[in-house]
mmCIF file with all atom_site columns, C-alpha atoms in Angstrom:
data_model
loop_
_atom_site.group_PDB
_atom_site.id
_atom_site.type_symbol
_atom_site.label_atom_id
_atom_site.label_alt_id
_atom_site.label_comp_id
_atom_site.label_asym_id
_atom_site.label_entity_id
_atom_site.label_seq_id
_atom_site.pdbx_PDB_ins_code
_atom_site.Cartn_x
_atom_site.Cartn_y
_atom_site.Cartn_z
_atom_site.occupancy
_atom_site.B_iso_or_equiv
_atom_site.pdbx_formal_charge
_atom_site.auth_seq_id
_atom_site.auth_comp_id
_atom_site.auth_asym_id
_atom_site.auth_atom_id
_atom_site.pdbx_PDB_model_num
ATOM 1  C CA . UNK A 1 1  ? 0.000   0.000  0.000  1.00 90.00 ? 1  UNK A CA 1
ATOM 2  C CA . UNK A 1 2  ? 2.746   2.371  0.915  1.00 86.00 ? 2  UNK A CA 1
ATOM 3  C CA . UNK A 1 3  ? 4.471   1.727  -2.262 1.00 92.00 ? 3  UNK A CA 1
ATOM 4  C CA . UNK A 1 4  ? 1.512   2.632  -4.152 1.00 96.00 ? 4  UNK A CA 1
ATOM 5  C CA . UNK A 1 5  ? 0.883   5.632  -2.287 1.00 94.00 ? 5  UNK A CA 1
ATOM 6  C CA . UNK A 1 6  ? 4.552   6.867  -3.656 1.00 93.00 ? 6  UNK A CA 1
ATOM 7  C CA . UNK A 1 7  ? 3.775   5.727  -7.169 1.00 95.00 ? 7  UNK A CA 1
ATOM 8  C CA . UNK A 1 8  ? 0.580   7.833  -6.758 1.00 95.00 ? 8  UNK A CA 1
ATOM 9  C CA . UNK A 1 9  ? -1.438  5.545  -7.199 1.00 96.00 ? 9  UNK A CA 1
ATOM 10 C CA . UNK A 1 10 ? -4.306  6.705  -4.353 1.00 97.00 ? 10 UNK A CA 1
ATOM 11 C CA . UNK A 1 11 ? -6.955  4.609  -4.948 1.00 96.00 ? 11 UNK A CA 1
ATOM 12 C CA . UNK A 1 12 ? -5.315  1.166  -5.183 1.00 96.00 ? 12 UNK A CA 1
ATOM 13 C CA . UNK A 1 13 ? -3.156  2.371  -2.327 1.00 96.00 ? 13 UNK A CA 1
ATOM 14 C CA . UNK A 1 14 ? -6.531  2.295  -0.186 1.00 97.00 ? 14 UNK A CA 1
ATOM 15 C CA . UNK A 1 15 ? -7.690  -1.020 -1.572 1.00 96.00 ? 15 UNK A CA 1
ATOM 16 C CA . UNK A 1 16 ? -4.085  -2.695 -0.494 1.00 95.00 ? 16 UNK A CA 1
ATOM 17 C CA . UNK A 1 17 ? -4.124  -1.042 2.867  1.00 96.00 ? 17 UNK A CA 1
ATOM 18 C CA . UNK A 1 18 ? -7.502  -2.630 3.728  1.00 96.00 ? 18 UNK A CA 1
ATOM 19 C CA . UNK A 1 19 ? -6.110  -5.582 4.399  1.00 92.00 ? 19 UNK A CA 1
ATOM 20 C CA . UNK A 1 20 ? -3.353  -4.190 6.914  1.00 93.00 ? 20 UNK A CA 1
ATOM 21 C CA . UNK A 1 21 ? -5.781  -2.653 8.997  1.00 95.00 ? 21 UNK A CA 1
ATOM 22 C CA . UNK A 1 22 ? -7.238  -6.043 10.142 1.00 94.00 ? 22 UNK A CA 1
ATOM 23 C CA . UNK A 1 23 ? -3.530  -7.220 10.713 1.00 94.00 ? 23 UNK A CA 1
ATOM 24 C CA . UNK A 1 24 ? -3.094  -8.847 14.014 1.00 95.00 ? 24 UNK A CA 1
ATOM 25 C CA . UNK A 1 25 ? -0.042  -6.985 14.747 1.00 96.00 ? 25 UNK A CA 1
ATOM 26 C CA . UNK A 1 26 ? -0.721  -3.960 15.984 1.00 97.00 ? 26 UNK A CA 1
ATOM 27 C CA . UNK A 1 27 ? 2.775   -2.107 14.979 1.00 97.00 ? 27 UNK A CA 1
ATOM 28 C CA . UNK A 1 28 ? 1.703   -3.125 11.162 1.00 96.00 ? 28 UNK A CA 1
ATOM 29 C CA . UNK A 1 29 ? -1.854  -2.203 11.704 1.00 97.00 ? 29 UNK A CA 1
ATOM 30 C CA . UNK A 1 30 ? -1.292  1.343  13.138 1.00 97.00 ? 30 UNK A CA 1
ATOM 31 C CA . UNK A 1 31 ? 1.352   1.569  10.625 1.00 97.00 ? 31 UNK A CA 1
ATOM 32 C CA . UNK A 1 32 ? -1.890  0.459  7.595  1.00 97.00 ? 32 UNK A CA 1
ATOM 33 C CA . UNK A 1 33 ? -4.353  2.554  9.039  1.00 98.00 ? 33 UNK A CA 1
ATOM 34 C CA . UNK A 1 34 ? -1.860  6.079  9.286  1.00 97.00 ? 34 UNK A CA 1
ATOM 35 C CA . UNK A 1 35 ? -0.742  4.995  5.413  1.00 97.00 ? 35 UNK A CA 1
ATOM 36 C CA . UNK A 1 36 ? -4.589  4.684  4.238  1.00 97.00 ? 36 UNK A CA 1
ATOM 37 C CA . UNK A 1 37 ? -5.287  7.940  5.979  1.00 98.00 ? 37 UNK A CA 1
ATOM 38 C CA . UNK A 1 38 ? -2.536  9.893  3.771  1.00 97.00 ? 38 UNK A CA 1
ATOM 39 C CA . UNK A 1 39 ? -3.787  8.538  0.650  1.00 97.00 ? 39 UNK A CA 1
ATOM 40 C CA . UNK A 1 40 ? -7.607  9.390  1.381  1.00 97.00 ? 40 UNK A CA 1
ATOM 41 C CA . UNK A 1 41 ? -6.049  12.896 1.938  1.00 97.00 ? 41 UNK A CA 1
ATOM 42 C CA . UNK A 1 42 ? -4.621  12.767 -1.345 1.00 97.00 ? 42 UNK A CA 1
ATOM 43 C CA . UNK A 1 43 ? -8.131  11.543 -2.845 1.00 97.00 ? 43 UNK A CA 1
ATOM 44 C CA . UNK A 1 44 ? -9.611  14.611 -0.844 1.00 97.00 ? 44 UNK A CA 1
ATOM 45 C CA . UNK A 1 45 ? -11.645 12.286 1.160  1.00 97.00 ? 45 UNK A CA 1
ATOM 46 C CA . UNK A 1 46 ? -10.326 14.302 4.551  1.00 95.00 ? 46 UNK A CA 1
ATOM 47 C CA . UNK A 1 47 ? -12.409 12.696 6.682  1.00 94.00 ? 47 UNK A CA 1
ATOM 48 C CA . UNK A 1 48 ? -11.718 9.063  6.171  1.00 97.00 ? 48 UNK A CA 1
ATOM 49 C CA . UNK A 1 49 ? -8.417  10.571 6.387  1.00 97.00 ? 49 UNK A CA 1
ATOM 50 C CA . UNK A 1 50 ? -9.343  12.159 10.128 1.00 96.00 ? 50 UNK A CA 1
ATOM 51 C CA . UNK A 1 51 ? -10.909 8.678  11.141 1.00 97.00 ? 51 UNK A CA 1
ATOM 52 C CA . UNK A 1 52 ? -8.090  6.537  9.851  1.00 98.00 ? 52 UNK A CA 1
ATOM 53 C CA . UNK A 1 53 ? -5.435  9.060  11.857 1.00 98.00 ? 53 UNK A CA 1
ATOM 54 C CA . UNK A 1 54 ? -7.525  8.533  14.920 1.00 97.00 ? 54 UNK A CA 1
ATOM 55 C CA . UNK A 1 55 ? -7.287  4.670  14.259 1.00 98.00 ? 55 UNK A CA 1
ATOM 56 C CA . UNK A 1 56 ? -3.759  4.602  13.894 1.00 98.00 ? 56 UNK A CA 1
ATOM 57 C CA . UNK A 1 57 ? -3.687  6.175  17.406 1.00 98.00 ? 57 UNK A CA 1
ATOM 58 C CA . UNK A 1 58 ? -6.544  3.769  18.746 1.00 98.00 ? 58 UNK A CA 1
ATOM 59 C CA . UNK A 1 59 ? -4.067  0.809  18.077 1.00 98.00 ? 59 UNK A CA 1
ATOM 60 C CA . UNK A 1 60 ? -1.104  2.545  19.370 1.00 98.00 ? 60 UNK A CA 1
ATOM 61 C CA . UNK A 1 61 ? -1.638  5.126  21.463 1.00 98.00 ? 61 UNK A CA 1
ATOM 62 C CA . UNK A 1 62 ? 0.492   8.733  20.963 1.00 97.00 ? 62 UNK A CA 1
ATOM 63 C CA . UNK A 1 63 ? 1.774   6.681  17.492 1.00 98.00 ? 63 UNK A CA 1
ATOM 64 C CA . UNK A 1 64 ? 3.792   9.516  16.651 1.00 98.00 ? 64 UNK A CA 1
ATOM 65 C CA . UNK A 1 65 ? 3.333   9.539  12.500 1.00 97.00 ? 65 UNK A CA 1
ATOM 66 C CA . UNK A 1 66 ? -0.294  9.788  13.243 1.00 98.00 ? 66 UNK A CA 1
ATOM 67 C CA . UNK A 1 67 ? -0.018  12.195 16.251 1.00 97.00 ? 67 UNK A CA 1
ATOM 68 C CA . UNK A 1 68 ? 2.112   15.027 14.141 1.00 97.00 ? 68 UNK A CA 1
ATOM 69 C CA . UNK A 1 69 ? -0.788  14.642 11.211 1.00 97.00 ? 69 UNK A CA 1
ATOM 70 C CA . UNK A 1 70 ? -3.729  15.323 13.434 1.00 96.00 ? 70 UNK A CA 1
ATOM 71 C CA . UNK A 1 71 ? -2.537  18.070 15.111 1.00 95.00 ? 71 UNK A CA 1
ATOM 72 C CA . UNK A 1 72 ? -2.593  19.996 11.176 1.00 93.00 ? 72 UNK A CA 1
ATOM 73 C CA . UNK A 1 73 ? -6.788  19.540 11.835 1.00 91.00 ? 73 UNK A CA 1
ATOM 74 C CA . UNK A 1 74 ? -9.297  21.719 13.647 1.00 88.00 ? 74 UNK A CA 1
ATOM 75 C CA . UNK A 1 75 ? -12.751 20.326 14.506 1.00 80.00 ? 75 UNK A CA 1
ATOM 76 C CA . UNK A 1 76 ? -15.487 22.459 14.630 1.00 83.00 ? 76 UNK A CA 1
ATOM 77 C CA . UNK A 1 77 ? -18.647 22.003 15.991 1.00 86.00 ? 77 UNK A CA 1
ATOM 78 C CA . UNK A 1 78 ? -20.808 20.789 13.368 1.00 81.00 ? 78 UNK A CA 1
ATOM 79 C CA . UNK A 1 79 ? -23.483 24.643 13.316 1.00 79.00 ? 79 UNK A CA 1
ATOM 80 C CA . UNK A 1 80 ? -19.979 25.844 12.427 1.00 71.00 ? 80 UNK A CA 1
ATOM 81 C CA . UNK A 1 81 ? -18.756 23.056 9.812  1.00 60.00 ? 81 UNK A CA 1
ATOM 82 C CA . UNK A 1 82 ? -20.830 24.143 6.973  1.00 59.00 ? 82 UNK A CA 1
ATOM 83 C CA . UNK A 1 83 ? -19.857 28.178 7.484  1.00 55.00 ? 83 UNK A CA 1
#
């Protein structure tokens, strides 16, 4: 997936990574879910992005990749979101 993210290739980037986020090792699956979130940013889909940044740090908490891209996003209240 991560390879195919540097190729730009977005989309099948996603598909492959949808497997790593079931892995059973959670270094690899934090590691799947932060590398699908960058590519959904790249699609614009910002956020599945969000929610896949969030899983990376459900799986390993303070996982620092993840950590340094969520602190680039604000979340408003949703009365403000649409503004």
């Amino acid at each position: 997936g991560a390879m195919l993210y540097h190729m730009g290739r977005f989309e099948d980037s996603v598909e492959a990574l949808n497997a790593g986020v079931t892995a059973e090792n959670t270094d690899a699956r934090a590691a799947a879910f932060y590398n699908r979130a960058l590519s959904h940013e790249r699609l614009g889909e910002i956020q599945l992005a969000y929610n896949d940044y969030r899983s990376a740090l459900a799986v390993i908490p303070g996982y620092p990749p993840a950590a340094r891209q969520l602190r680039r996003f604000s979340v408003l209240p949703a009365s403000e979101a649409g503004s």
